[in-house]
GROMACS .gro file of C-alpha atoms in nm:
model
  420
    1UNK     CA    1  -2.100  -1.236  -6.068
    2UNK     CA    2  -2.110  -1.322  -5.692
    3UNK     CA    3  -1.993  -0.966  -5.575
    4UNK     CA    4  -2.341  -0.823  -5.776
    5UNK     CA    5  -2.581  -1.065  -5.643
    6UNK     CA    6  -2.439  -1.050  -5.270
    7UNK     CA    7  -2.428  -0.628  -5.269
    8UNK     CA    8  -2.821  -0.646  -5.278
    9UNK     CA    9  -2.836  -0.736  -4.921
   10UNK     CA   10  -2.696  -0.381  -4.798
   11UNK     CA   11  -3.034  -0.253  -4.839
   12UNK     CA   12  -3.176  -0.475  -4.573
   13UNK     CA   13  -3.107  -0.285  -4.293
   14UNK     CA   14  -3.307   0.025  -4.347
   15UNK     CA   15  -3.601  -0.086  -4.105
   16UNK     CA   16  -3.434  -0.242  -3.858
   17UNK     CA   17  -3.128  -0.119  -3.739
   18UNK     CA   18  -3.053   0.155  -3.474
   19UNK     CA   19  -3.093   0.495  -3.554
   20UNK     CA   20  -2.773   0.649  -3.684
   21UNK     CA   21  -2.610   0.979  -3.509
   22UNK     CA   22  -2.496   1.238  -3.768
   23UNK     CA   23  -2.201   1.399  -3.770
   24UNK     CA   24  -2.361   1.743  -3.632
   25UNK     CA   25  -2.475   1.569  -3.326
   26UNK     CA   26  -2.164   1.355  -3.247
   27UNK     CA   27  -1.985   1.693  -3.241
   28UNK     CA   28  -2.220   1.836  -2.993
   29UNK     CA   29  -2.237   1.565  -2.803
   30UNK     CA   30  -1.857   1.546  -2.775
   31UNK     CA   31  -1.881   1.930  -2.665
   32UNK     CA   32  -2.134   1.905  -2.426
   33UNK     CA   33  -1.893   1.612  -2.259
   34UNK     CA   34  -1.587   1.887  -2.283
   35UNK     CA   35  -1.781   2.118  -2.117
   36UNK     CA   36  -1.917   1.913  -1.807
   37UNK     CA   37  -1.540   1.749  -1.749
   38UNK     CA   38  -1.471   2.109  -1.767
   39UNK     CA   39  -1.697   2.245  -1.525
   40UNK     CA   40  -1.642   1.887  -1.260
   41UNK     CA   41  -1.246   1.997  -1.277
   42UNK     CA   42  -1.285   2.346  -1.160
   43UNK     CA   43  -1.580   2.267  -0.936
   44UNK     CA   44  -1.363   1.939  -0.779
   45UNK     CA   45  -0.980   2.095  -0.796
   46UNK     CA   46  -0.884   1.768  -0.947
   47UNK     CA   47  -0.668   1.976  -1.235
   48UNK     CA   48  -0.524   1.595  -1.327
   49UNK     CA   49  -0.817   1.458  -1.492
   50UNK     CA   50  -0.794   1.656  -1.806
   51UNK     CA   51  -0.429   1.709  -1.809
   52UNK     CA   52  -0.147   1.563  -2.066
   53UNK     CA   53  -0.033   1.279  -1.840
   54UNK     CA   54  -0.378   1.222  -1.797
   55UNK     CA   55  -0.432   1.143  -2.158
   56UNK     CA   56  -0.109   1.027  -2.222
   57UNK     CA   57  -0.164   0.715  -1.976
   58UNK     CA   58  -0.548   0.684  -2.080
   59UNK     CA   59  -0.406   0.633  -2.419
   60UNK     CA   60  -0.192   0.401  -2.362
   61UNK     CA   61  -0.448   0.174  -2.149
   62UNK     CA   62  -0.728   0.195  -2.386
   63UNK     CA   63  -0.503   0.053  -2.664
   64UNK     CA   64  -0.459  -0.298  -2.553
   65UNK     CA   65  -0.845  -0.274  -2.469
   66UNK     CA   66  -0.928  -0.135  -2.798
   67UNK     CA   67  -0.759  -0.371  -2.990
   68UNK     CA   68  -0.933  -0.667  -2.831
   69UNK     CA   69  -1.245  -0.533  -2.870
   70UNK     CA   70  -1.180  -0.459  -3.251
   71UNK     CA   71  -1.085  -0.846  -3.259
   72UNK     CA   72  -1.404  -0.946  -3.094
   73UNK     CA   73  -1.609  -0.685  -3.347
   74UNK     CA   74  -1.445  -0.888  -3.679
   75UNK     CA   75  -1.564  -1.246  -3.521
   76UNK     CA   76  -1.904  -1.175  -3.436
   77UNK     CA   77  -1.960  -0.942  -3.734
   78UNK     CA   78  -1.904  -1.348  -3.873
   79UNK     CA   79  -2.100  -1.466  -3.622
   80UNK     CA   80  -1.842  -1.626  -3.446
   81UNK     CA   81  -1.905  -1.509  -3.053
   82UNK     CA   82  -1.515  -1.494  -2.946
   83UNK     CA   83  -1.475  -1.522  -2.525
   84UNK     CA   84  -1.118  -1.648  -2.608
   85UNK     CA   85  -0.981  -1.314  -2.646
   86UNK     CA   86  -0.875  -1.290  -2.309
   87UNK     CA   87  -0.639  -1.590  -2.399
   88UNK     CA   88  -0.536  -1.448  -2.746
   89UNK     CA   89  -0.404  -1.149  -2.567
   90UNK     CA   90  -0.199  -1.402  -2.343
   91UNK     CA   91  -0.031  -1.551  -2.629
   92UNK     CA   92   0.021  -1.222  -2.758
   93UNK     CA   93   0.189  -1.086  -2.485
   94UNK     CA   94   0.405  -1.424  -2.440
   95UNK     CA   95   0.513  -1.429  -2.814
   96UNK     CA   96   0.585  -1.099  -2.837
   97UNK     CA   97   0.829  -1.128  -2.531
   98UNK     CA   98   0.980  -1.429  -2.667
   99UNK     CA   99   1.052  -1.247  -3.005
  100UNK     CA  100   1.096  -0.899  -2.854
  101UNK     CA  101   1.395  -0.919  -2.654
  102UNK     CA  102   1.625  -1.146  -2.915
  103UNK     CA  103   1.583  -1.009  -3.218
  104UNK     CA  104   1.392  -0.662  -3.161
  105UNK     CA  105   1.078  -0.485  -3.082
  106UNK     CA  106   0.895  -0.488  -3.449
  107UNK     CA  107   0.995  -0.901  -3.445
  108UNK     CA  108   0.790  -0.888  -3.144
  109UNK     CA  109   0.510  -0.756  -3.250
  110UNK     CA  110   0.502  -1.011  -3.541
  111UNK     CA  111   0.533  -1.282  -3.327
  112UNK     CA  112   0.283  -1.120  -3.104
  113UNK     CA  113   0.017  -1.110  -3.421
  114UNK     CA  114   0.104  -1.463  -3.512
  115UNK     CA  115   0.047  -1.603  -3.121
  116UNK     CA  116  -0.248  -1.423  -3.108
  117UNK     CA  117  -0.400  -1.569  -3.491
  118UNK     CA  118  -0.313  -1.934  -3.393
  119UNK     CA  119  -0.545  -1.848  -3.063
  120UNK     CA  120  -0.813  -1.760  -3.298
  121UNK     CA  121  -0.784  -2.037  -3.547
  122UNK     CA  122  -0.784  -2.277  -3.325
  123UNK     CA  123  -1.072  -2.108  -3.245
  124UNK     CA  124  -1.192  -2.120  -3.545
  125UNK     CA  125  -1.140  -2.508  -3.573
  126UNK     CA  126  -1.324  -2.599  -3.274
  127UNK     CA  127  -1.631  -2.371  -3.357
  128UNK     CA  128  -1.701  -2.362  -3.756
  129UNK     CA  129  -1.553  -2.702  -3.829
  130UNK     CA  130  -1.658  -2.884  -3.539
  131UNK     CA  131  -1.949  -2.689  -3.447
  132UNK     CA  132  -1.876  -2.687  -3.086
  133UNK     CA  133  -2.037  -2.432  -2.839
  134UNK     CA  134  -1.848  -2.100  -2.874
  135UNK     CA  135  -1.865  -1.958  -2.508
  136UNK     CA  136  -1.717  -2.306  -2.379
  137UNK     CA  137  -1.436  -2.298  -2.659
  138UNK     CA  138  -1.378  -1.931  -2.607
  139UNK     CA  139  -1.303  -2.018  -2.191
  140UNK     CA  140  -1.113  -2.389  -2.312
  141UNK     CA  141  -0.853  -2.142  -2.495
  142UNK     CA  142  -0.818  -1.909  -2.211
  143UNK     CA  143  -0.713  -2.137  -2.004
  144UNK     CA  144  -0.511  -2.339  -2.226
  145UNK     CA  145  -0.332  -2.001  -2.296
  146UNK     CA  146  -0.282  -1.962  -1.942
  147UNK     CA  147  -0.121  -2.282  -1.883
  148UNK     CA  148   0.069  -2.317  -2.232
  149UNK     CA  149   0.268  -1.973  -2.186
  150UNK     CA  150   0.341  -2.087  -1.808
  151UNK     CA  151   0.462  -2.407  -1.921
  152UNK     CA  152   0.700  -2.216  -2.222
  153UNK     CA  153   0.822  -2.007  -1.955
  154UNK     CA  154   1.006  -2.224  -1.746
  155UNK     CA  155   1.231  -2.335  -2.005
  156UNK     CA  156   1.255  -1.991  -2.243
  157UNK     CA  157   1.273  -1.660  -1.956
  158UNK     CA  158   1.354  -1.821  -1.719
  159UNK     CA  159   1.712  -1.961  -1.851
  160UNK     CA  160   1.754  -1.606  -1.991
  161UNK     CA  161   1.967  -1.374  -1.835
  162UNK     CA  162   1.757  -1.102  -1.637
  163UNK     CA  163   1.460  -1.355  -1.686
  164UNK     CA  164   1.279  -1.580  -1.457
  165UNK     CA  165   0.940  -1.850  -1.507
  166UNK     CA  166   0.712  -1.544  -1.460
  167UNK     CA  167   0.886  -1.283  -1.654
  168UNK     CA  168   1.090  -1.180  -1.952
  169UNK     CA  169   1.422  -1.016  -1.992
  170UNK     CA  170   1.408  -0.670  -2.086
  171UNK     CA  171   1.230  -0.582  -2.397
  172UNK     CA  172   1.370  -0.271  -2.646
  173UNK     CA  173   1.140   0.030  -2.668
  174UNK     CA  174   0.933   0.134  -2.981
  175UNK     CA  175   0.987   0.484  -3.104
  176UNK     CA  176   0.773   0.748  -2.927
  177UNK     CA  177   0.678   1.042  -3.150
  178UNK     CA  178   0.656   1.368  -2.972
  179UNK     CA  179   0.579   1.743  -3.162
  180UNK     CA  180   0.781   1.948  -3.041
  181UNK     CA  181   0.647   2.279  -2.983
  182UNK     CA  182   0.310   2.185  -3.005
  183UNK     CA  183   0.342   1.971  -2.725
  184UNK     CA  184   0.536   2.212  -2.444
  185UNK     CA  185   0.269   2.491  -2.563
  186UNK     CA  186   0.016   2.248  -2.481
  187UNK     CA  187   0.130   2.123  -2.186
  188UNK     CA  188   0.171   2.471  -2.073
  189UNK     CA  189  -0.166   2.581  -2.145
  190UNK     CA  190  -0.326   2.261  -1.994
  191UNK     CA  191  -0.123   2.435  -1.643
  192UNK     CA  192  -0.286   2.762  -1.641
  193UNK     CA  193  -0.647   2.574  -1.539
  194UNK     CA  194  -0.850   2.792  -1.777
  195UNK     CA  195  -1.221   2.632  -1.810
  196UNK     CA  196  -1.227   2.464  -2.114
  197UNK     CA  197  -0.940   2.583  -2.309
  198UNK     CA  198  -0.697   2.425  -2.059
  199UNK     CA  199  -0.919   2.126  -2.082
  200UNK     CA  200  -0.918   2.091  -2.491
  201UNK     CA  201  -0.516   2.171  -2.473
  202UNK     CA  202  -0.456   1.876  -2.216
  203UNK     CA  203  -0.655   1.611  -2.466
  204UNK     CA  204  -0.456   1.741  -2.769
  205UNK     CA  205  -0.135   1.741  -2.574
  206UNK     CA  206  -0.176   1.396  -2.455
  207UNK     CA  207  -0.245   1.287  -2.862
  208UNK     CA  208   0.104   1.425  -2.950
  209UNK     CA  209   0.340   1.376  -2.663
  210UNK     CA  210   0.498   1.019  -2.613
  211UNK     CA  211   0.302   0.849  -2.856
  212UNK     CA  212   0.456   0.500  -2.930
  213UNK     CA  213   0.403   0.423  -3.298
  214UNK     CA  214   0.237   0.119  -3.231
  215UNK     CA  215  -0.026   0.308  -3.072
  216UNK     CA  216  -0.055   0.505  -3.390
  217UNK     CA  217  -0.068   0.174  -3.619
  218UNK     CA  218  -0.373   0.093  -3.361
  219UNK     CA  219  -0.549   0.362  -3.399
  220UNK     CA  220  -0.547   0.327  -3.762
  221UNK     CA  221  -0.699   0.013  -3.789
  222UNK     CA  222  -1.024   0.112  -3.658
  223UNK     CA  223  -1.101   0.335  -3.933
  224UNK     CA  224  -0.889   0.025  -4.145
  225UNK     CA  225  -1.163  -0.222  -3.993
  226UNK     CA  226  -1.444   0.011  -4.070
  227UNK     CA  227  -1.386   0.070  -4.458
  228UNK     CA  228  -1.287  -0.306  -4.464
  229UNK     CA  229  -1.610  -0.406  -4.345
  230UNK     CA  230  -1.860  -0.194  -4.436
  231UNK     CA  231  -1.750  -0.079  -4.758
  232UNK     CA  232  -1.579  -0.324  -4.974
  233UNK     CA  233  -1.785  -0.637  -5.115
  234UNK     CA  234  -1.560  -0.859  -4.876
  235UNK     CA  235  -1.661  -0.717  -4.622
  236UNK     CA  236  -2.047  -0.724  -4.766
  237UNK     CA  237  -1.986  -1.136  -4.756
  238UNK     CA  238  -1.818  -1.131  -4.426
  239UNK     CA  239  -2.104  -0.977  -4.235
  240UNK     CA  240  -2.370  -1.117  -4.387
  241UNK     CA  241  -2.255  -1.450  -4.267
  242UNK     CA  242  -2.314  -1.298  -3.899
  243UNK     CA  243  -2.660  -1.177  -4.044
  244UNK     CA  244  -2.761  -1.486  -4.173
  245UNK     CA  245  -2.563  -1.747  -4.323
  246UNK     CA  246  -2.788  -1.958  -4.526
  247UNK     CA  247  -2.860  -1.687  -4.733
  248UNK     CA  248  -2.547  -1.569  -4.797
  249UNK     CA  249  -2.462  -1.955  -4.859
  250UNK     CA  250  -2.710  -1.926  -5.140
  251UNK     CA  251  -2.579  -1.634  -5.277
  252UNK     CA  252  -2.243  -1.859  -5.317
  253UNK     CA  253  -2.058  -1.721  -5.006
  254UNK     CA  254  -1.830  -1.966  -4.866
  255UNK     CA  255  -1.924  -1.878  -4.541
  256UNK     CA  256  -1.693  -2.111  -4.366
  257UNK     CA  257  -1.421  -1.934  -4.534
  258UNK     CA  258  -1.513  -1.596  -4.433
  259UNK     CA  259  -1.540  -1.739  -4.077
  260UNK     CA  260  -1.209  -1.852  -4.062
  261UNK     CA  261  -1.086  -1.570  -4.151
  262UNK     CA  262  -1.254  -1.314  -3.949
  263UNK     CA  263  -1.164  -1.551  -3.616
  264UNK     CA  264  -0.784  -1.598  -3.732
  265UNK     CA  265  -0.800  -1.170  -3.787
  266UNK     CA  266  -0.968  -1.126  -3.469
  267UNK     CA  267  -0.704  -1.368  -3.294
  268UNK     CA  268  -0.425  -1.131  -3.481
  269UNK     CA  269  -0.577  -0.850  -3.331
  270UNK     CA  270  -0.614  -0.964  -2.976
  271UNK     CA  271  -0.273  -1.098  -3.018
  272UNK     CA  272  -0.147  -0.780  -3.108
  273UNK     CA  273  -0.304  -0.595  -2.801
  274UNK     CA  274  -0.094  -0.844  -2.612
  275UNK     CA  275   0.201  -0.766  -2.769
  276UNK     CA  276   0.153  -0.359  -2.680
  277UNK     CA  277   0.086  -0.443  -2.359
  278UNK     CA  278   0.449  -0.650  -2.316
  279UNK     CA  279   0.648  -0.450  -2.542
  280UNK     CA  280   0.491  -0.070  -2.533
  281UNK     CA  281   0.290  -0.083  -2.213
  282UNK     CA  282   0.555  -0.267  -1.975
  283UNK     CA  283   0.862  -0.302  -2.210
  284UNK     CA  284   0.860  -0.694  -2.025
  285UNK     CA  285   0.612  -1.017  -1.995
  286UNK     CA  286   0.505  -1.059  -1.697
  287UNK     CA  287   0.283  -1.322  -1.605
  288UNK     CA  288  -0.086  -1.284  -1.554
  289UNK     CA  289  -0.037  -0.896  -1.717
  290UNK     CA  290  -0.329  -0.918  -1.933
  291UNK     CA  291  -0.555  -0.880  -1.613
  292UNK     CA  292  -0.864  -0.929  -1.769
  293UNK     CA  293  -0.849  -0.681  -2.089
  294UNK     CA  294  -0.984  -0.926  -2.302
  295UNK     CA  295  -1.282  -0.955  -2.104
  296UNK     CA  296  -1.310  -0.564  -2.119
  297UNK     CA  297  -1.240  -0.521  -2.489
  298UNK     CA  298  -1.556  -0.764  -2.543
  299UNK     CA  299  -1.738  -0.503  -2.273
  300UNK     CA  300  -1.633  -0.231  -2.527
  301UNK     CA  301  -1.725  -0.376  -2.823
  302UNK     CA  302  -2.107  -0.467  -2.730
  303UNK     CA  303  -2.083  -0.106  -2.575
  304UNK     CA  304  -1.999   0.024  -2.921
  305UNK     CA  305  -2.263  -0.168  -3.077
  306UNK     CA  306  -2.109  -0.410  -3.290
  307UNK     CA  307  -1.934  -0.068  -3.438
  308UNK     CA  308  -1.549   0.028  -3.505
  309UNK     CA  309  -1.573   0.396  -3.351
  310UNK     CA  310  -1.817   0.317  -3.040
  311UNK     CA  311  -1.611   0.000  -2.959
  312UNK     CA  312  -1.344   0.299  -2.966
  313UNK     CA  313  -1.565   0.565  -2.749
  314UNK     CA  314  -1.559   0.243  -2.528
  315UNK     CA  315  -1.240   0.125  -2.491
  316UNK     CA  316  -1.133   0.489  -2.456
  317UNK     CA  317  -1.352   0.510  -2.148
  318UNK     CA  318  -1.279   0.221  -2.014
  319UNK     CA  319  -0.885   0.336  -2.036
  320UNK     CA  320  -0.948   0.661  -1.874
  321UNK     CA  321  -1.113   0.500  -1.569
  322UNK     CA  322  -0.823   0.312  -1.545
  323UNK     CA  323  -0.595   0.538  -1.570
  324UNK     CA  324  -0.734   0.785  -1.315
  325UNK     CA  325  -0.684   0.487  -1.062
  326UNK     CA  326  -0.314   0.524  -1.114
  327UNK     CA  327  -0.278   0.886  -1.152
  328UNK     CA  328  -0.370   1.075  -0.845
  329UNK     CA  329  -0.609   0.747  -0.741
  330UNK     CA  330  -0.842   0.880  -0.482
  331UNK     CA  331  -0.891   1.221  -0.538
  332UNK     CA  332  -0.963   1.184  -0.940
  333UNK     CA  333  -1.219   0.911  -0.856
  334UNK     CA  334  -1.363   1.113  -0.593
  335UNK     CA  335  -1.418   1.379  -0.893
  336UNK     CA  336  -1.648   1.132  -1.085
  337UNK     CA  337  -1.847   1.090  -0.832
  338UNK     CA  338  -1.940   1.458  -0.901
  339UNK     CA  339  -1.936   1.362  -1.251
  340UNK     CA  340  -2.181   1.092  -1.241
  341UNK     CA  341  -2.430   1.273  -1.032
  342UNK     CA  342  -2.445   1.556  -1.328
  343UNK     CA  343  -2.475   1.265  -1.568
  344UNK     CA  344  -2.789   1.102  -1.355
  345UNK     CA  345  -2.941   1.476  -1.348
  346UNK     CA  346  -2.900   1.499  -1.717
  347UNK     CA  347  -3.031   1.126  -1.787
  348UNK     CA  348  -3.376   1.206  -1.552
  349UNK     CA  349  -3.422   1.509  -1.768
  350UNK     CA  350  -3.394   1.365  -2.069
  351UNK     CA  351  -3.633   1.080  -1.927
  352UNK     CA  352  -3.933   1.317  -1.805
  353UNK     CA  353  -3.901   1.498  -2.160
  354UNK     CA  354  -3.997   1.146  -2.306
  355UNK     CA  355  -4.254   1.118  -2.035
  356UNK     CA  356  -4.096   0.806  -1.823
  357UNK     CA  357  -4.141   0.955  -1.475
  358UNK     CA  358  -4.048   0.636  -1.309
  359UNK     CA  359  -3.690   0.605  -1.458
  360UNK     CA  360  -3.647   0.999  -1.462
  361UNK     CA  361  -3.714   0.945  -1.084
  362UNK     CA  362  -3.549   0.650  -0.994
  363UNK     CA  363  -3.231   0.840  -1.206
  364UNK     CA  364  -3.299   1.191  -0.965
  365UNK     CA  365  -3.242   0.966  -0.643
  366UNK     CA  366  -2.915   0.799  -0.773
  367UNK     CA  367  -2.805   1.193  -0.851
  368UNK     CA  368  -2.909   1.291  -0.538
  369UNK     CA  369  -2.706   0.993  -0.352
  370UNK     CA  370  -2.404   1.056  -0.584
  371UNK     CA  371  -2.385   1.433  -0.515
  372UNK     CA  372  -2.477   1.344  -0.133
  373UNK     CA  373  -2.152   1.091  -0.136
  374UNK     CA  374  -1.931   1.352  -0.324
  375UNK     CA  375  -2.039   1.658  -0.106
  376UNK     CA  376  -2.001   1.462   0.235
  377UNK     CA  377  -1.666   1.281   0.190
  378UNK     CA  378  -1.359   1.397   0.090
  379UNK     CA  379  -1.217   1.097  -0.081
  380UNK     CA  380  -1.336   0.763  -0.165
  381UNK     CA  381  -1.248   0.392  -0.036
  382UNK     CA  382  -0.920   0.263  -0.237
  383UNK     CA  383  -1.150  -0.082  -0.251
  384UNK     CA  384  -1.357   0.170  -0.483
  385UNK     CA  385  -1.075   0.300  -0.666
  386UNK     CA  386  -0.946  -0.039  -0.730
  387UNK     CA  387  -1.309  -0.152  -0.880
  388UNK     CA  388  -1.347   0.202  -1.073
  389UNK     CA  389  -1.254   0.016  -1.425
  390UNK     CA  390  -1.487  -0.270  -1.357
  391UNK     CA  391  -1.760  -0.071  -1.201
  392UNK     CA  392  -1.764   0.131  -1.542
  393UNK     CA  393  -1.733  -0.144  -1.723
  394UNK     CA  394  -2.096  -0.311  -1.560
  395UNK     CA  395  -2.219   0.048  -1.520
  396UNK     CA  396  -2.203   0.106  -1.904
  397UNK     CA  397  -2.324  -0.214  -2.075
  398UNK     CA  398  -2.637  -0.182  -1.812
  399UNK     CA  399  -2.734   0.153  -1.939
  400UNK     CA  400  -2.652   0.116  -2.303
  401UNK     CA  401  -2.849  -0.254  -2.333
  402UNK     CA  402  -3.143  -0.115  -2.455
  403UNK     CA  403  -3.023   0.002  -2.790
  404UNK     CA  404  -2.788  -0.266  -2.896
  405UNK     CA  405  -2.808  -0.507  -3.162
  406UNK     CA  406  -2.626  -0.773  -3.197
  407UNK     CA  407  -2.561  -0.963  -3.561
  408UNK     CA  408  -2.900  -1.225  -3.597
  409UNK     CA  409  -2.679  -1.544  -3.605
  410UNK     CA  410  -2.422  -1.416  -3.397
  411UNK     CA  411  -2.333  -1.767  -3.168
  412UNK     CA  412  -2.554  -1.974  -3.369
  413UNK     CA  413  -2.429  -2.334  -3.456
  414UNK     CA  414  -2.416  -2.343  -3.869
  415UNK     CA  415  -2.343  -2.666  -4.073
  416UNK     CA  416  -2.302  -2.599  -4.486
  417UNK     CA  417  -2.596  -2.677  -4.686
  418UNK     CA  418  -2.827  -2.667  -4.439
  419UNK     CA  419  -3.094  -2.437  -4.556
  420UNK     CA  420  -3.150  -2.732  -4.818
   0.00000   0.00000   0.00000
């Protein structure tokens, strides 16, 4: 009876939600971004920032990012607003560790999962039960992460052989899967530097060569998260307690229930992203590792939208910024600067075509500065480098504010019964 009455509400967001992208347009916008990485590659010489390695690494960065973000997308679609990821990753990582190296890599990422989920339900405790402010639980646990695995550490690693207080023995590797065939010819016909072709050979190399299978578990759970939520009658009940509560509450949701559970997941998740990052990423804990990915993955996820596959487009982005810094550093960063300019000319035109001459201007003098900068120098400040990810990170949620919304009672305080 309760799954009939509660399906009604997926009819409410006709009128107000953001206009959808179809399929035929997601593909030509993908295209169109092909072709201009393309075209800032042979204009720049930077032949590394399409390539397989280049991919390979991005990969690998955006997961732990991606993951968190995915975590942060299952608590707020609850209406839970979940700043503790950062710390949920930190137990992740720790647990993992602890597990990984004495009894295996999969143990690991169990115990990675499990750190992660008691992160989010204590979470969960200190928001839905006790109604506390979420942002000032969310920081309380990232700290309390901090000093808890810091505190474990000095009497676990650091007694273990080829350990120490700040870092874990040796953890063993996950499987990598790599095609071969496929991936040599690929890799071979990302080296000939052929526009485009080279380009679209480097990205599919880099999605079949080294490719841990924990990075293919994470991949699948954003299309997982997506059929989860938006298409089974659970996931109906889950989000319309982010939408609004009292009404779901009246439809005879336990929405504290479905709270709890989408914080523990989204602790489970972040927990997990941990775990990659000690056991995949690093193959060792190391303290202070996380550096900040929670924080990011939350960036991606209100970059996505509240949405499985934009939080993906942005945790994706986020890890190729990143991993430019580390492969070939200042002259790859010294090609986006090309790269933004071209995205600034773009952005004006589209602008004056709507008729907003102010912000199509204001976006020609930032393309003019950008090109100006990239034709004039020949590399950029490593201070700049270092700030790339961050910089794209601030850059991003400032242009993309406009068109987000967020669940209605996202962060809202909620006590049961009281639409009575």
């Amino acid at each position: 009876m309760s799954s009939t009455t509660v399906s009604k509400p997926s009819a409410a967001p006709k009128g107000g939600g953001s206009r959808k992208l179809t399929w035929p347009w997601i593909l030509l916008i993908v295209a169109a971004g092909l072709v201009l990485f393309s075209l800032v590659r042979a204009v720049s010489g930077a032949n590394d920032l399409t390539s397989v390695g280049q991919v390979s690494g991005a990969l690998q960065l955006a997961v732990p990012i991606g993951l968190a973000g995915l975590g942060g997308l299952w608590a707020e679609r609850a209406g839970v607003v979940n700043i503790g990821l950062e710390g949920m990753m930190i137990l992740g990582t720790w647990f993992g560790a602890w597990a990984g190296y004495q009894w295996g890599p999969w143990v690991g990422v169990l115990f990675g999962l499990l750190g992660g989920a008691l992160g989010g339900l204590l979470h969960a405790i200190i928001t839905v039960t006790f109604n506390v402010n979420h942002i000032v639980s969310g920081v309380a646990i990232n700290i309390l992460a901090v000093g808890f695995t810091q505190y474990l550490s000095n009497f676990t690693f650091a007694e273990a052989e080829g350990g120490s207080s700040k870092q874990s023995p040796r953890i063993d590797p996950i499987t990598d899967i790599t095609i071969p065939g496929l991936s040599d010819w690929l890799m071979d016909l990302q080296q000939k530097h052929w526009f485009l072709i080279s380009d679209i050979a480097g990205i599919l190399g880099g999605l079949v060569t080294n490719l841990s299978l924990l990075t293919v578990v994470a991949i699948l759970l954003i299309p997982a998260t997506w059929w989860v939520l938006w298409r089974t009658a659970f996931g109906l009940r889950l989000r319309s307690c982010g939408e609004n509560p009292v009404a779901a509450e009246s439809l005879g949701v336990n929405v504290y229930k479905y709270k709890y559970i989408a914080v523990t997941v989204s602790g489970a998740l972040a927990g997990l992203g941990g775990a990659f990052l000690a056991i995949v990423a690093t193959g060792i804990y190391q303290e202070g590792q996380t550096g900040g990915r929670g924080y990011i993955g939350l960036a991606a996820m209100i970059f996505g939208n509240w949405m499985p596959g934009g939080m993906a487009l942005g945790a994706g982005l986020f890890g190729f910024t990143d991993s430019l810094k580390l492969r070939g550093g200042a002259e790859n960063v010294h090609a986006l600067l090309l790269l933004v300019a071209l995205l600034l000319v773009i952005a004006a035109l589209w602008q004056m075509y709507r008729k907003k001459w102010v912000v199509a201007a204001i976006g020609a003098i930032f393309a003019v500065g950008f090109f100006l900068w990239y034709v004039l120098t020949d590399e950029v400040p490593s201070q700049f480098v270092d700030a790339a990810p961050y910089i794209t990170t601030l850059l991003v949620l400032a242009l993309s504010a406009q068109r987000l919304r967020m669940p209605k009672a996202d962060g809202l305080p909620y006590r049961k019964g009281q639409g009575k």
